[in-house]
Amino acid sequence: MEIIDLTIHELHEKLKAKEVSSVEATRAMLDRIEAVDGQVNAYITVTPEQALVEAEAADKRIAAGDIAPLTGIPVGLKDIFITKGIRTTCGSRILENFVPPYDGTAVAKLKEQGAVIVGKLNQDEFAMGSSNESSYFGPVKNPWNLECTPGGSSGGSAAAIAARTATATLGTDTGGSIRQPASHCSCVGLKPTYGRVSRYGVIAYASSLDQVGPLTRDVTDAAFLLGAVAGHDPKDSTSVNTPVPDYVAGLASGVKGLKIGLPKQYFIEGLDPDVKRAMDEAIALYKSLGAEMREVSLPHTEYAVATYYLIATAEASSNLARYDGVRFGHRAEDARGLKEMFAKTRAEGFGSEVKRRIMLGTYALSSGYYDAYYVKAQKVRTLIMQDFLNAFNEVDVLLTPIAPTPPFKIGEKLADPLQMYLSDIFTIPVNLAGTCGISIPAGFSAAGLPIGLQLIGKPFGEATILSTAYAFEKETQWHLKKAPL
């Protein structure tokens, strides 16, 4: 097996046994990026010199007997994470040349463990999108079929795993932006409970919905990476001060006697036949492993997309007001006065999808409409949250599809934003409820495109969804299939 094919835990054992060095692993990954990323476009910025310096430091640390699970492991970061001395663009022209002076908390935690950062990954601009087509740096292509999207907004983070150009990556999930691309690229993607991982140093889209999480080759790696970045952070007022369990230790607990809920609103007419078949097979497998299946109801699901696109856009219009050309980022030239400079800077710096969402959000927050739209959406959000809590009184985990269809073609939904928004219909409710969810590979369509399975857990129930996912992965081995790149 080549170095680029290894998981975190496999590479960790080889590094520990001195069978391979971090410098060798990092060089192998950088060579792979150079060989295939021209086709995939998963990276916005590659950092070979800095990565090799970090790899040498990791090798010295290992030689001294100081090795953590991520020491010497080559990782990629979605370009939404603030990284000291490394360009951070958020996929936007307005931040095209922004170089931050500090590391965000998640990045700092990876560095504390000795992880090697090989580059910053492509994404939808300001994390707004479901297909990675809104990036100023061009669309990411799906390694399973270069004509298809990898999903979004963390499309680069998922595509890098499938293309084997990073051992693991970090992404963010505001309405499905880790889980949907993980499904479309046949990797594991975990959205933790809101507050489980610090958002300090993550460029904000919608502050009450954004959450940091891992994208990996298998469930064990997701457990390792979540354990590395989770925990309370006094720099983030929404970070929750609750103990972080050993996620890896609980993986093999099995599913015998586990109550798995099947929300009837998620198994709807119009579900792609290949997706339905994959869900039926997953349900049958869990039954054979001793899990108990129960139908449950999440009655306010039909309002989730509308609710999300009011709350998220409202928060975005506020968060993105800071990009005005004054303090950092792009500044328009030849402006005749301050107001014109503001307007020209934002017109030049933001793409069409970001402008659309800023306008929607500003309208929802405007005088006369605030109560009718934003306040009402927050009330419905509470009802959606209550739906999940009621369901979890009956079951331990929920099982659903991730997306209604396998990956779609690049350009297929660009002309119809509403159709694009509906592709997140099964992931958005989890963010509104603030709970946790994981996407795991669950098979392939007749055309050979990946299909993912979603497991949703109780708030701070990451250990349960990880062990439930691990039981499925162990039996199916879908994660071992490689993209033909």
Short mmCIF file of C-alpha atoms in Angstrom, two decimals:
data_model
loop_
_atom_site.label_atom_id
_atom_site.label_comp_id
_atom_site.label_asym_id
_atom_site.label_seq_id
_atom_site.Cartn_x
_atom_site.Cartn_y
_atom_site.Cartn_z
CA MET A 1 0.00 0.00 0.00
CA GLU A 2 1.34 3.45 -0.94
CA ILE A 3 1.82 6.16 1.69
CA ILE A 4 -0.91 8.27 0.07
CA ASP A 5 -3.44 5.45 0.61
CA LEU A 6 -2.84 5.15 4.37
CA THR A 7 -5.32 6.28 7.01
CA ILE A 8 -4.27 8.40 10.00
CA HIS A 9 -4.07 5.36 12.26
CA GLU A 10 -2.14 3.26 9.72
CA LEU A 11 0.37 6.02 9.03
CA HIS A 12 0.66 6.72 12.77
CA GLU A 13 1.72 3.10 13.40
CA LYS A 14 4.31 3.26 10.61
CA LEU A 15 5.69 6.55 11.93
CA LYS A 16 5.82 5.12 15.44
CA ALA A 17 7.66 2.00 14.22
CA LYS A 18 10.07 4.22 12.18
CA GLU A 19 9.05 2.36 9.00
CA VAL A 20 8.46 5.71 7.33
CA SER A 21 9.29 9.30 8.22
CA SER A 22 6.98 12.30 8.24
CA VAL A 23 9.21 13.93 5.61
CA GLU A 24 8.72 10.90 3.32
CA ALA A 25 4.96 10.94 3.90
CA THR A 26 4.77 14.68 3.30
CA ARG A 27 6.86 14.49 0.11
CA ALA A 28 4.63 11.67 -1.16
CA MET A 29 1.54 13.79 -0.54
CA LEU A 30 3.05 16.89 -2.17
CA ASP A 31 4.05 14.79 -5.21
CA ARG A 32 0.51 13.45 -5.41
CA ILE A 33 -0.92 17.00 -5.25
CA GLU A 34 1.37 18.06 -8.08
CA ALA A 35 0.38 15.02 -10.14
CA VAL A 36 -3.42 15.16 -9.89
CA ASP A 37 -4.65 18.45 -8.44
CA GLY A 38 -4.54 20.13 -11.82
CA GLN A 39 -7.49 17.88 -12.71
CA VAL A 40 -9.36 18.15 -9.39
CA ASN A 41 -8.63 21.74 -8.24
CA ALA A 42 -9.04 20.76 -4.57
CA TYR A 43 -6.30 23.15 -3.38
CA ILE A 44 -6.24 26.94 -3.49
CA THR A 45 -2.84 27.22 -1.80
CA VAL A 46 -0.18 24.50 -1.39
CA THR A 47 2.58 25.09 1.21
CA PRO A 48 5.45 22.71 0.34
CA GLU A 49 8.29 24.59 2.08
CA GLN A 50 6.39 25.11 5.32
CA ALA A 51 5.03 21.55 5.23
CA LEU A 52 8.51 20.04 4.96
CA VAL A 53 9.76 22.20 7.86
CA GLU A 54 6.81 20.95 9.96
CA ALA A 55 7.52 17.36 8.85
CA GLU A 56 11.17 17.62 9.93
CA ALA A 57 10.05 18.97 13.32
CA ALA A 58 7.58 16.06 13.61
CA ASP A 59 10.35 13.53 12.86
CA LYS A 60 12.52 15.05 15.62
CA ARG A 61 9.57 14.83 18.00
CA ILE A 62 8.97 11.18 17.08
CA ALA A 63 12.68 10.38 17.51
CA ALA A 64 12.44 11.81 21.04
CA GLY A 65 9.54 9.44 21.79
CA ASP A 66 6.92 12.19 21.78
CA ILE A 67 4.22 11.09 19.33
CA ALA A 68 0.55 12.05 19.38
CA PRO A 69 -2.05 10.47 17.04
CA LEU A 70 -1.60 13.28 14.47
CA THR A 71 2.15 13.83 14.78
CA GLY A 72 3.68 13.87 11.30
CA ILE A 73 0.35 13.32 9.50
CA PRO A 74 -0.16 15.43 6.30
CA VAL A 75 -3.50 17.26 6.53
CA GLY A 76 -5.33 19.85 4.44
CA LEU A 77 -7.52 22.68 5.75
CA LYS A 78 -10.58 24.23 4.17
CA ASP A 79 -9.60 27.77 3.23
CA ILE A 80 -12.01 29.16 5.84
CA PHE A 81 -9.57 28.45 8.71
CA ILE A 82 -7.36 31.35 9.79
CA THR A 83 -3.73 30.19 9.43
CA LYS A 84 -0.78 32.30 10.54
CA GLY A 85 1.40 33.28 7.61
CA ILE A 86 -0.62 31.27 5.05
CA ARG A 87 -2.97 32.99 2.61
CA THR A 88 -6.61 32.49 3.66
CA THR A 89 -9.15 33.40 0.97
CA CYS A 90 -12.46 31.77 1.94
CA GLY A 91 -12.81 31.09 -1.80
CA SER A 92 -13.41 34.80 -2.47
CA ARG A 93 -11.77 37.55 -4.49
CA ILE A 94 -12.32 39.95 -1.60
CA LEU A 95 -9.79 37.95 0.49
CA GLU A 96 -7.61 36.83 -2.42
CA ASN A 97 -4.39 38.14 -0.82
CA PHE A 98 -5.29 38.05 2.89
CA VAL A 99 -2.55 36.56 5.10
CA PRO A 100 -3.68 36.24 8.75
CA PRO A 101 -1.38 37.09 11.69
CA TYR A 102 -2.61 34.24 13.93
CA ASP A 103 -3.90 30.64 13.97
CA GLY A 104 -7.49 29.74 14.81
CA THR A 105 -8.06 27.32 17.70
CA ALA A 106 -8.67 24.19 15.57
CA VAL A 107 -5.49 24.89 13.58
CA ALA A 108 -3.50 25.54 16.78
CA LYS A 109 -4.71 22.22 18.22
CA LEU A 110 -3.55 20.34 15.11
CA LYS A 111 -0.16 22.06 15.32
CA GLU A 112 0.12 21.16 19.03
CA GLN A 113 -0.19 17.51 18.03
CA GLY A 114 2.47 17.97 15.34
CA ALA A 115 0.23 17.62 12.27
CA VAL A 116 1.73 18.77 8.96
CA ILE A 117 -0.37 21.28 6.98
CA VAL A 118 0.17 20.72 3.26
CA GLY A 119 -2.23 23.40 2.03
CA LYS A 120 -5.55 25.23 2.04
CA LEU A 121 -8.51 23.65 0.28
CA ASN A 122 -10.98 25.04 -2.23
CA GLN A 123 -14.54 25.78 -1.13
CA ASP A 124 -17.69 27.61 -2.12
CA GLU A 125 -17.18 31.33 -1.59
CA PHE A 126 -17.69 32.12 2.11
CA ALA A 127 -19.03 28.54 2.44
CA MET A 128 -22.16 29.47 0.49
CA GLY A 129 -23.03 26.64 -1.87
CA SER A 130 -23.74 22.94 -2.31
CA SER A 131 -21.52 22.18 -5.28
CA ASN A 132 -18.22 24.07 -4.88
CA GLU A 133 -19.05 26.05 -8.03
CA SER A 134 -19.20 29.48 -6.38
CA SER A 135 -15.46 29.60 -5.60
CA TYR A 136 -13.55 32.52 -7.13
CA PHE A 137 -10.75 29.99 -7.79
CA GLY A 138 -12.89 27.76 -9.99
CA PRO A 139 -14.99 24.66 -9.31
CA VAL A 140 -13.64 21.55 -7.64
CA LYS A 141 -14.16 18.37 -9.65
CA ASN A 142 -15.25 15.06 -8.17
CA PRO A 143 -12.42 12.49 -8.32
CA TRP A 144 -15.01 9.73 -8.96
CA ASN A 145 -16.20 11.52 -12.10
CA LEU A 146 -14.52 14.77 -13.15
CA GLU A 147 -17.73 15.97 -14.84
CA CYS A 148 -19.57 15.94 -11.49
CA THR A 149 -19.46 18.25 -8.49
CA PRO A 150 -17.89 17.00 -5.24
CA GLY A 151 -20.65 18.71 -3.23
CA GLY A 152 -20.12 21.77 -1.11
CA SER A 153 -19.24 23.95 0.52
CA SER A 154 -16.32 21.80 1.79
CA GLY A 155 -15.89 20.29 -1.69
CA GLY A 156 -12.11 20.65 -1.71
CA SER A 157 -11.85 18.96 1.70
CA ALA A 158 -13.81 15.91 0.48
CA ALA A 159 -12.21 15.78 -2.98
CA ALA A 160 -8.72 15.81 -1.43
CA ILE A 161 -9.58 12.66 0.55
CA ALA A 162 -10.99 10.91 -2.54
CA ALA A 163 -8.05 12.04 -4.71
CA ARG A 164 -5.61 10.93 -1.98
CA THR A 165 -3.97 14.36 -1.80
CA ALA A 166 -4.38 14.61 2.00
CA THR A 167 -4.49 11.95 4.70
CA ALA A 168 -7.28 13.88 6.44
CA THR A 169 -8.88 17.31 6.22
CA LEU A 170 -10.93 19.75 8.25
CA GLY A 171 -14.08 21.38 6.91
CA THR A 172 -17.02 23.36 8.22
CA ASP A 173 -20.71 22.48 8.14
CA THR A 174 -23.40 25.19 8.18
CA GLY A 175 -26.22 23.29 6.44
CA GLY A 176 -24.55 20.04 5.38
CA SER A 177 -21.24 21.34 4.05
CA ILE A 178 -19.18 18.48 5.51
CA ARG A 179 -21.69 15.63 5.22
CA GLN A 180 -22.96 16.25 1.67
CA PRO A 181 -19.50 16.45 0.03
CA ALA A 182 -18.38 13.45 2.10
CA SER A 183 -21.34 11.53 0.66
CA HIS A 184 -20.57 12.68 -2.90
CA CYS A 185 -16.86 11.74 -2.60
CA SER A 186 -17.27 8.45 -0.65
CA CYS A 187 -15.45 9.50 2.49
CA VAL A 188 -16.42 9.98 6.14
CA GLY A 189 -17.58 13.44 7.23
CA LEU A 190 -18.69 14.36 10.73
CA LYS A 191 -20.59 17.47 11.81
CA PRO A 192 -20.22 17.72 15.61
CA THR A 193 -22.76 19.19 18.01
CA TYR A 194 -22.78 23.00 17.99
CA GLY A 195 -20.26 24.13 20.61
CA ARG A 196 -18.24 20.88 20.63
CA VAL A 197 -15.41 22.41 18.53
CA SER A 198 -14.27 26.02 18.79
CA ARG A 199 -15.16 28.40 15.95
CA TYR A 200 -12.46 30.88 16.97
CA GLY A 201 -10.41 31.60 13.86
CA VAL A 202 -13.07 30.29 11.45
CA ILE A 203 -14.29 32.92 9.00
CA ALA A 204 -17.98 33.31 9.80
CA TYR A 205 -20.86 32.60 7.44
CA ALA A 206 -23.80 31.98 9.82
CA SER A 207 -22.54 32.07 13.39
CA SER A 208 -25.37 30.10 15.02
CA LEU A 209 -25.05 27.27 12.46
CA ASP A 210 -21.34 26.96 11.54
CA GLN A 211 -19.45 24.02 13.03
CA VAL A 212 -15.96 22.57 12.45
CA GLY A 213 -15.54 18.86 11.70
CA PRO A 214 -13.30 16.17 10.17
CA LEU A 215 -13.35 14.54 6.71
CA THR A 216 -11.41 11.29 6.63
CA ARG A 217 -10.90 7.93 4.91
CA ASP A 218 -12.58 5.91 7.66
CA VAL A 219 -14.52 6.21 10.91
CA THR A 220 -11.50 5.55 13.13
CA ASP A 221 -9.73 8.55 11.60
CA ALA A 222 -12.82 10.72 12.16
CA ALA A 223 -12.73 9.71 15.85
CA PHE A 224 -9.02 10.59 16.11
CA LEU A 225 -9.40 13.95 14.36
CA LEU A 226 -12.53 14.97 16.27
CA GLY A 227 -10.78 14.12 19.54
CA ALA A 228 -7.86 16.34 18.53
CA VAL A 229 -9.89 19.49 17.81
CA ALA A 230 -12.83 19.13 20.24
CA GLY A 231 -13.03 20.81 23.62
CA HIS A 232 -13.88 24.04 25.40
CA ASP A 233 -12.25 27.26 24.24
CA PRO A 234 -12.57 30.47 26.28
CA LYS A 235 -11.98 32.46 23.06
CA ASP A 236 -15.32 31.20 21.67
CA SER A 237 -18.36 32.18 23.75
CA THR A 238 -20.46 29.45 22.06
CA SER A 239 -17.95 26.70 22.94
CA VAL A 240 -19.44 24.29 25.49
CA ASN A 241 -17.45 23.34 28.58
CA THR A 242 -18.18 19.61 28.64
CA PRO A 243 -15.65 16.74 28.78
CA VAL A 244 -14.41 15.22 25.51
CA PRO A 245 -14.67 11.41 25.61
CA ASP A 246 -12.16 9.03 24.05
CA TYR A 247 -14.01 8.55 20.76
CA VAL A 248 -11.64 5.85 19.50
CA ALA A 249 -11.98 3.68 22.62
CA GLY A 250 -15.76 3.37 22.16
CA LEU A 251 -15.81 2.52 18.45
CA ALA A 252 -16.23 -1.25 18.79
CA SER A 253 -19.21 -1.14 21.16
CA GLY A 254 -21.52 -2.54 18.47
CA VAL A 255 -25.20 -1.89 17.70
CA LYS A 256 -26.96 -4.84 19.31
CA GLY A 257 -30.07 -3.50 21.06
CA LEU A 258 -29.55 -0.01 19.61
CA LYS A 259 -32.80 1.74 18.67
CA ILE A 260 -32.46 3.35 15.22
CA GLY A 261 -35.15 5.79 14.10
CA LEU A 262 -36.26 6.17 10.48
CA PRO A 263 -37.85 9.64 10.04
CA LYS A 264 -40.76 9.18 7.65
CA GLN A 265 -40.29 12.72 6.26
CA TYR A 266 -36.85 11.73 4.91
CA PHE A 267 -37.95 8.65 2.96
CA ILE A 268 -40.00 10.55 0.44
CA GLU A 269 -41.35 10.18 -3.08
CA GLY A 270 -38.78 11.35 -5.59
CA LEU A 271 -35.80 9.87 -3.75
CA ASP A 272 -33.34 8.61 -6.38
CA PRO A 273 -33.78 4.80 -6.83
CA ASP A 274 -30.07 4.16 -6.20
CA VAL A 275 -30.19 6.20 -2.99
CA LYS A 276 -33.33 4.34 -1.85
CA ARG A 277 -31.70 0.98 -2.56
CA ALA A 278 -28.61 1.97 -0.54
CA MET A 279 -30.80 3.04 2.40
CA ASP A 280 -32.80 -0.22 2.26
CA GLU A 281 -29.59 -2.24 2.28
CA ALA A 282 -28.24 -0.24 5.23
CA ILE A 283 -31.44 -0.78 7.22
CA ALA A 284 -31.33 -4.53 6.50
CA LEU A 285 -27.68 -4.70 7.59
CA TYR A 286 -28.32 -2.91 10.89
CA LYS A 287 -31.25 -5.25 11.56
CA SER A 288 -28.97 -8.25 10.96
CA LEU A 289 -26.50 -6.80 13.48
CA GLY A 290 -29.18 -6.68 16.17
CA ALA A 291 -30.37 -3.08 15.97
CA GLU A 292 -34.05 -2.29 16.37
CA MET A 293 -35.69 -0.12 13.71
CA ARG A 294 -38.53 2.29 14.51
CA GLU A 295 -40.36 4.79 12.35
CA VAL A 296 -40.31 8.27 13.89
CA SER A 297 -41.73 11.63 12.87
CA LEU A 298 -39.99 15.00 12.52
CA PRO A 299 -43.14 16.94 11.56
CA HIS A 300 -41.56 20.35 10.92
CA THR A 301 -38.99 19.05 8.40
CA GLU A 302 -40.89 20.61 5.49
CA TYR A 303 -40.10 24.08 6.86
CA ALA A 304 -36.37 23.44 7.36
CA VAL A 305 -35.03 24.76 4.05
CA ALA A 306 -37.06 28.00 4.23
CA THR A 307 -36.11 28.48 7.89
CA TYR A 308 -32.44 27.88 7.17
CA TYR A 309 -32.28 30.30 4.25
CA LEU A 310 -33.79 33.08 6.36
CA ILE A 311 -31.57 32.57 9.42
CA ALA A 312 -28.34 31.80 7.54
CA THR A 313 -28.67 34.69 5.09
CA ALA A 314 -29.60 37.12 7.86
CA GLU A 315 -26.50 36.17 9.83
CA ALA A 316 -24.39 36.28 6.66
CA SER A 317 -25.53 39.81 5.81
CA SER A 318 -24.34 40.90 9.25
CA ASN A 319 -21.07 38.91 9.26
CA LEU A 320 -20.03 40.00 5.78
CA ALA A 321 -20.57 43.72 6.49
CA ARG A 322 -16.95 43.84 7.69
CA TYR A 323 -15.61 43.40 4.14
CA ASP A 324 -15.58 47.03 3.06
CA GLY A 325 -12.07 47.62 1.72
CA VAL A 326 -10.98 49.63 4.75
CA ARG A 327 -9.16 47.27 7.11
CA PHE A 328 -8.16 44.21 5.05
CA GLY A 329 -8.88 42.39 1.82
CA HIS A 330 -9.59 43.76 -1.64
CA ARG A 331 -10.04 47.51 -2.11
CA ALA A 332 -11.52 49.00 -5.28
CA GLU A 333 -9.40 51.55 -7.10
CA ASP A 334 -10.49 54.90 -8.59
CA ALA A 335 -13.36 55.37 -6.13
CA ARG A 336 -14.53 58.97 -5.69
CA GLY A 337 -15.20 59.01 -1.97
CA LEU A 338 -15.80 56.56 0.85
CA LYS A 339 -19.32 55.37 -0.04
CA GLU A 340 -18.33 54.63 -3.62
CA MET A 341 -15.24 52.77 -2.39
CA PHE A 342 -17.46 50.59 -0.13
CA ALA A 343 -19.89 49.85 -2.96
CA LYS A 344 -17.27 49.17 -5.64
CA THR A 345 -15.16 47.01 -3.31
CA ARG A 346 -18.09 44.76 -2.43
CA ALA A 347 -19.38 44.67 -6.02
CA GLU A 348 -15.95 43.58 -7.30
CA GLY A 349 -15.03 41.34 -4.36
CA PHE A 350 -18.15 39.20 -3.87
CA GLY A 351 -19.49 36.62 -6.32
CA SER A 352 -23.12 36.29 -7.39
CA GLU A 353 -24.15 33.67 -4.79
CA VAL A 354 -22.71 35.70 -1.91
CA LYS A 355 -24.46 38.84 -3.18
CA ARG A 356 -27.74 36.91 -3.47
CA ARG A 357 -27.54 35.74 0.14
CA ILE A 358 -26.51 39.15 1.48
CA MET A 359 -29.54 40.70 -0.24
CA LEU A 360 -31.89 37.98 1.07
CA GLY A 361 -30.55 38.39 4.60
CA THR A 362 -30.62 42.17 4.57
CA TYR A 363 -34.24 42.07 3.38
CA ALA A 364 -35.21 39.58 6.14
CA LEU A 365 -33.67 41.87 8.77
CA SER A 366 -35.07 45.14 7.38
CA SER A 367 -37.57 47.27 9.25
CA GLY A 368 -41.09 45.91 8.79
CA TYR A 369 -39.94 42.42 7.81
CA TYR A 370 -37.80 41.41 10.81
CA ASP A 371 -40.75 39.98 12.79
CA ALA A 372 -42.46 38.49 9.74
CA TYR A 373 -39.39 36.60 8.52
CA TYR A 374 -36.39 36.40 10.87
CA VAL A 375 -38.27 36.14 14.18
CA LYS A 376 -40.74 33.64 12.72
CA ALA A 377 -37.86 31.55 11.34
CA GLN A 378 -36.26 31.44 14.80
CA LYS A 379 -39.56 30.21 16.28
CA VAL A 380 -39.80 27.45 13.66
CA ARG A 381 -36.17 26.55 14.39
CA THR A 382 -37.17 25.91 18.00
CA LEU A 383 -39.95 23.58 16.79
CA ILE A 384 -37.47 21.67 14.58
CA MET A 385 -35.11 21.35 17.55
CA GLN A 386 -37.98 20.02 19.66
CA ASP A 387 -38.86 17.46 16.95
CA PHE A 388 -35.38 15.97 17.29
CA LEU A 389 -35.48 15.94 21.10
CA ASN A 390 -38.88 14.18 21.00
CA ALA A 391 -37.55 11.58 18.55
CA PHE A 392 -34.53 10.96 20.78
CA ASN A 393 -36.87 10.10 23.64
CA GLU A 394 -37.78 7.03 21.58
CA VAL A 395 -34.56 6.12 19.76
CA ASP A 396 -30.77 6.39 20.13
CA VAL A 397 -29.81 7.34 16.55
CA LEU A 398 -31.61 8.45 13.37
CA LEU A 399 -30.78 6.94 9.96
CA THR A 400 -31.46 8.99 6.80
CA PRO A 401 -30.12 9.69 3.32
CA ILE A 402 -27.61 12.54 2.97
CA ALA A 403 -28.83 13.81 -0.40
CA PRO A 404 -31.84 13.00 -2.61
CA THR A 405 -29.52 12.08 -5.51
CA PRO A 406 -25.94 10.97 -6.19
CA PRO A 407 -23.48 13.72 -7.31
CA PHE A 408 -24.86 15.90 -10.12
CA LYS A 409 -23.04 17.32 -13.13
CA ILE A 410 -21.07 20.57 -12.87
CA GLY A 411 -23.31 23.39 -14.13
CA GLU A 412 -26.50 21.32 -13.87
CA LYS A 413 -28.14 23.40 -11.12
CA LEU A 414 -26.39 26.77 -11.47
CA ALA A 415 -29.31 28.36 -13.35
CA ASP A 416 -31.80 27.34 -10.64
CA PRO A 417 -30.63 28.36 -7.14
CA LEU A 418 -33.76 26.87 -5.51
CA GLN A 419 -32.96 23.39 -6.87
CA MET A 420 -29.41 23.80 -5.54
CA TYR A 421 -30.75 24.81 -2.10
CA LEU A 422 -33.06 21.75 -2.01
CA SER A 423 -30.08 19.40 -2.41
CA ASP A 424 -29.38 20.04 1.32
CA ILE A 425 -32.90 19.15 2.45
CA PHE A 426 -31.76 16.14 4.55
CA THR A 427 -28.75 17.83 6.18
CA ILE A 428 -30.05 21.32 7.05
CA PRO A 429 -32.35 20.21 9.95
CA VAL A 430 -29.34 18.85 11.90
CA ASN A 431 -27.70 22.29 11.89
CA LEU A 432 -30.94 24.04 12.87
CA ALA A 433 -31.27 21.61 15.79
CA GLY A 434 -27.60 22.06 16.72
CA THR A 435 -27.03 18.32 17.09
CA CYS A 436 -24.47 15.96 15.48
CA GLY A 437 -24.48 13.94 12.27
CA ILE A 438 -22.09 11.78 10.27
CA SER A 439 -21.92 10.74 6.62
CA ILE A 440 -20.41 7.35 5.76
CA PRO A 441 -19.97 5.60 2.40
CA ALA A 442 -23.00 3.39 1.69
CA GLY A 443 -22.48 2.22 -1.87
CA PHE A 444 -22.55 3.46 -5.44
CA SER A 445 -25.13 4.29 -8.07
CA ALA A 446 -25.52 2.30 -11.29
CA ALA A 447 -23.28 4.95 -12.89
CA GLY A 448 -20.55 4.34 -10.28
CA LEU A 449 -21.17 7.53 -8.29
CA PRO A 450 -20.89 7.53 -4.47
CA ILE A 451 -23.89 7.42 -2.14
CA GLY A 452 -23.67 8.31 1.55
CA LEU A 453 -25.65 7.33 4.63
CA GLN A 454 -26.43 9.82 7.41
CA LEU A 455 -26.55 8.93 11.09
CA ILE A 456 -27.86 11.64 13.42
CA GLY A 457 -27.19 11.58 17.15
CA LYS A 458 -28.38 13.27 20.30
CA PRO A 459 -26.64 16.53 21.29
CA PHE A 460 -23.06 15.60 22.25
CA GLY A 461 -23.79 12.04 21.10
CA GLU A 462 -20.80 11.86 18.75
CA ALA A 463 -19.50 8.67 20.43
CA THR A 464 -22.76 6.86 19.62
CA ILE A 465 -22.92 7.87 15.95
CA LEU A 466 -19.23 7.01 15.53
CA SER A 467 -19.67 3.50 16.96
CA THR A 468 -22.85 3.01 14.89
CA ALA A 469 -20.99 4.13 11.76
CA TYR A 470 -18.02 1.90 12.62
CA ALA A 471 -20.24 -1.19 12.83
CA PHE A 472 -21.60 -0.45 9.32
CA GLU A 473 -18.15 0.29 7.88
CA LYS A 474 -16.68 -2.92 9.28
CA GLU A 475 -19.32 -5.02 7.54
CA THR A 476 -19.50 -3.19 4.19
CA GLN A 477 -15.93 -1.97 3.51
CA TRP A 478 -17.24 0.63 1.04
CA HIS A 479 -14.58 3.06 2.29
CA LEU A 480 -11.81 0.90 0.81
CA LYS A 481 -12.88 1.48 -2.78
CA LYS A 482 -10.63 4.04 -4.51
CA ALA A 483 -11.57 6.79 -6.97
CA PRO A 484 -10.25 6.08 -10.49
CA LEU A 485 -7.82 8.96 -10.58
#
